XYZ file of C-alpha atoms in Angstrom:
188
model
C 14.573 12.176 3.057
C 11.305 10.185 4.907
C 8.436 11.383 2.945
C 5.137 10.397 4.862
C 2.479 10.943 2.030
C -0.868 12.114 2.646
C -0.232 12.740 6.306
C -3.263 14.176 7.572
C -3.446 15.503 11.041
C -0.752 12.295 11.429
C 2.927 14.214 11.130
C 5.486 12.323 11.933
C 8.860 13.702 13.555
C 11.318 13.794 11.084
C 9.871 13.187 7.957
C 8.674 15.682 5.530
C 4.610 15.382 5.972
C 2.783 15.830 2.903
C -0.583 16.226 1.846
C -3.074 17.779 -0.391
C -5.128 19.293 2.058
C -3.755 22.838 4.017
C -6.110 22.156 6.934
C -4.310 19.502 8.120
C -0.843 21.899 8.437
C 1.510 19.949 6.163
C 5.227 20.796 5.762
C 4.487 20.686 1.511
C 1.372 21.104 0.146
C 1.082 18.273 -2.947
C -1.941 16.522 -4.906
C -0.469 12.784 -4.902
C -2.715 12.219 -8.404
C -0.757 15.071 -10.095
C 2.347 13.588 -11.461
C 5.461 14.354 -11.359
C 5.379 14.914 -7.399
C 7.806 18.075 -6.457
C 10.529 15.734 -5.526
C 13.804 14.801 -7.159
C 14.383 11.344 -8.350
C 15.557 8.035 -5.977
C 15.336 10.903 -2.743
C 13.461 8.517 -0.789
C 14.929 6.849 2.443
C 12.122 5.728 3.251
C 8.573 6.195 2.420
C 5.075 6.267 4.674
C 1.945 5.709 3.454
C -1.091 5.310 5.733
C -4.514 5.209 5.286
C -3.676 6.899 1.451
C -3.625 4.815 -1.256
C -6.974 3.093 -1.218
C -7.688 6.981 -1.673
C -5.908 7.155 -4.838
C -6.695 6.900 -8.263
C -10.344 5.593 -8.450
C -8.921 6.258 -12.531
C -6.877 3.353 -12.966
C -4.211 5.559 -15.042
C -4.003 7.516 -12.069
C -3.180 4.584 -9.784
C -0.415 3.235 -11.942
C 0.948 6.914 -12.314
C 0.792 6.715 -8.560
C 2.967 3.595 -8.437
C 5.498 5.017 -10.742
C 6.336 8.061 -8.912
C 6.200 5.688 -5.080
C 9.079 4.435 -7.175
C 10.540 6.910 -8.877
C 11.249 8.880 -6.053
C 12.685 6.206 -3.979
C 16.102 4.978 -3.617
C 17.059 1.516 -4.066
C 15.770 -0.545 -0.846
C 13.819 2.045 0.264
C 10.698 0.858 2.466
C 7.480 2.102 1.967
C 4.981 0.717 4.352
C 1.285 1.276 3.159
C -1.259 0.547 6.266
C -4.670 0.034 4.733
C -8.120 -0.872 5.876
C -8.991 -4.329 4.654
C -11.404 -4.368 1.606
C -13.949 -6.434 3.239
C -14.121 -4.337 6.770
C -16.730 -2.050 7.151
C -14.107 0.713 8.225
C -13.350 0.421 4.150
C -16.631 0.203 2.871
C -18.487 2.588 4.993
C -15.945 5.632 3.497
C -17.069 7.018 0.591
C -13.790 8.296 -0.737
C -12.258 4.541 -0.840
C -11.829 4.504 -4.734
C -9.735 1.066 -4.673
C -8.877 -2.176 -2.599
C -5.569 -2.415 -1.797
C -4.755 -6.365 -1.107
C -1.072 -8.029 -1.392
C -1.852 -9.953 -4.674
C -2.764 -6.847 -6.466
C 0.966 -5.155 -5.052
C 2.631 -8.442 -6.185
C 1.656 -7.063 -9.728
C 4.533 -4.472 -9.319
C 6.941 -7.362 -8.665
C 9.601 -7.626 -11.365
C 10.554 -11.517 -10.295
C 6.817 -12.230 -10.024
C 6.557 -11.002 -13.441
C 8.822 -12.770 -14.839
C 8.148 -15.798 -13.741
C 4.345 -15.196 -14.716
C 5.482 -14.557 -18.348
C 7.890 -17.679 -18.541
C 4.614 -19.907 -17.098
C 2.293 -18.006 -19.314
C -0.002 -16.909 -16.572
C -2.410 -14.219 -16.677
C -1.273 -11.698 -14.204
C -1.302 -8.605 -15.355
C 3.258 -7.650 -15.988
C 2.982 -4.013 -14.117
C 6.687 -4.171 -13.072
C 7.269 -4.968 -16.842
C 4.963 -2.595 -18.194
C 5.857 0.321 -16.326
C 9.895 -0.540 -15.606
C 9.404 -0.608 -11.811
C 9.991 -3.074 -9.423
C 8.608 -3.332 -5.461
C 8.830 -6.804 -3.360
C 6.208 -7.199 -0.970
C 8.143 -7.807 2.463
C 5.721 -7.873 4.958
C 2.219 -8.432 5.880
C 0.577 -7.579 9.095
C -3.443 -8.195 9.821
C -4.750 -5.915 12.152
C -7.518 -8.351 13.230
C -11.097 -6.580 14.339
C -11.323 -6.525 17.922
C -13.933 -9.127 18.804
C -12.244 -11.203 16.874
C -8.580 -10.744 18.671
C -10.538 -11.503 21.777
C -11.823 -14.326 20.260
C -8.560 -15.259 19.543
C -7.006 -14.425 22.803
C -9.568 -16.311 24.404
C -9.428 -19.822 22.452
C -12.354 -19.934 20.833
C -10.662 -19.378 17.282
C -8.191 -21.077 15.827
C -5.430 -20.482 13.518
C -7.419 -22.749 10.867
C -10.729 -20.998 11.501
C -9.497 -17.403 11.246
C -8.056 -18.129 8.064
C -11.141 -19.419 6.769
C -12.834 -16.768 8.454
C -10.604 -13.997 6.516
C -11.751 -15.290 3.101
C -15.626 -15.314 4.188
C -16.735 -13.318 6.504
C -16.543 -9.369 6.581
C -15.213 -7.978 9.730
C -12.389 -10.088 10.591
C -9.269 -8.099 9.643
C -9.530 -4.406 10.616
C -6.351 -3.594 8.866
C -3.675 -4.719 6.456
C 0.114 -3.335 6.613
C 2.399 -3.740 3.996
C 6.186 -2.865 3.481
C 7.245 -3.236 -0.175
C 11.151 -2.544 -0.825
C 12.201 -0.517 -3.815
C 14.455 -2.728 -5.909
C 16.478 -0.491 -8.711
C 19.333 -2.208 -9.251
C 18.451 -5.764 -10.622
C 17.288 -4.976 -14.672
């Protein structure tokens, strides 16, 4: 099963589109903060999340709960890609109903490894793969970069160096982050 979660008007041939709200036609009607989600355990081939989970539990409780079922539902190695607008764009902070950032460091938090290793060094990341017995590894990140800056780039008049220092200044830069995590079950 594909499960693309929180679908919107965005349905996606052959996976099961889901979302809360029946205007935009889903194939299952489901609240993503109501736990457990209708679905049978490690179901999950694959998992889509896009433009959702910086929706999702403004109650941090909620979010975690949220994490727990991405992985409870999802077979070992599934992928779940989560395409998010980047915290410091105004696409994320002109939307009212953005409850959260979602930025790689804080989905390296679900990382059993990272965790781990954190512990042994004493470190003061906060243990959520340890805390809630889950475990994602981030795979992938992809910047969608704003358009006048991709010109910029495409153009010369940026750099490699200066975009990087222009990411952890400047608002505007990155229009959009994606992620893949990978479901890891069978390393406890």
């Amino acid at each position: 099963m594909k499960l693309n979660l929180g679908c919107g008007h965005n349905h996606m041939e052959g996976f099961l589109n889901v979302d809360k709200e029946i205007e935009t036609k889903p194939d299952q009607q489901v609240d993503l903060e109501v736990f457990p989600w209708p679905f049978a355990d490690s179901v999950a081939d694959e998992v889509m999340l896009s433009h959702v989970l910086e929706h999702l539990g403004a109650d941090s409780q909620v979010f975690l709960g949220v994490m727990k079922e991405l992985y409870r539902v999802s077979k070992n190695d599934t992928p779940i890609t989560i395409a998010v607008p980047h915290p410091r764009h105004d696409s994320y902070l002109a939307d009212p109903t953005h409850v959260r950032p979602v930025l790689p460091e804080m989905l390296n938090l679900f990382s059993r490894d990272l965790n781990l290793k954190w512990k042994e060094m004493g470190a003061a990341n906060t243990t959520f793969a340890l805390y809630l017995d889950v475990d994602f590894k981030l795979e992938k990140l992809e910047l969608t970069l704003d358009p006048k800056i991709q010109t910029q780039m495409q153009d010369g008049h940026l750099s490699q160096e200066d975009l990087e220092v222009l990411v952890k200044t400047h608002n505007n830069i990155v229009q959009t982050q994606t992620m893949v995590l990978r479901v890891i079950k069978n390393k406890k």
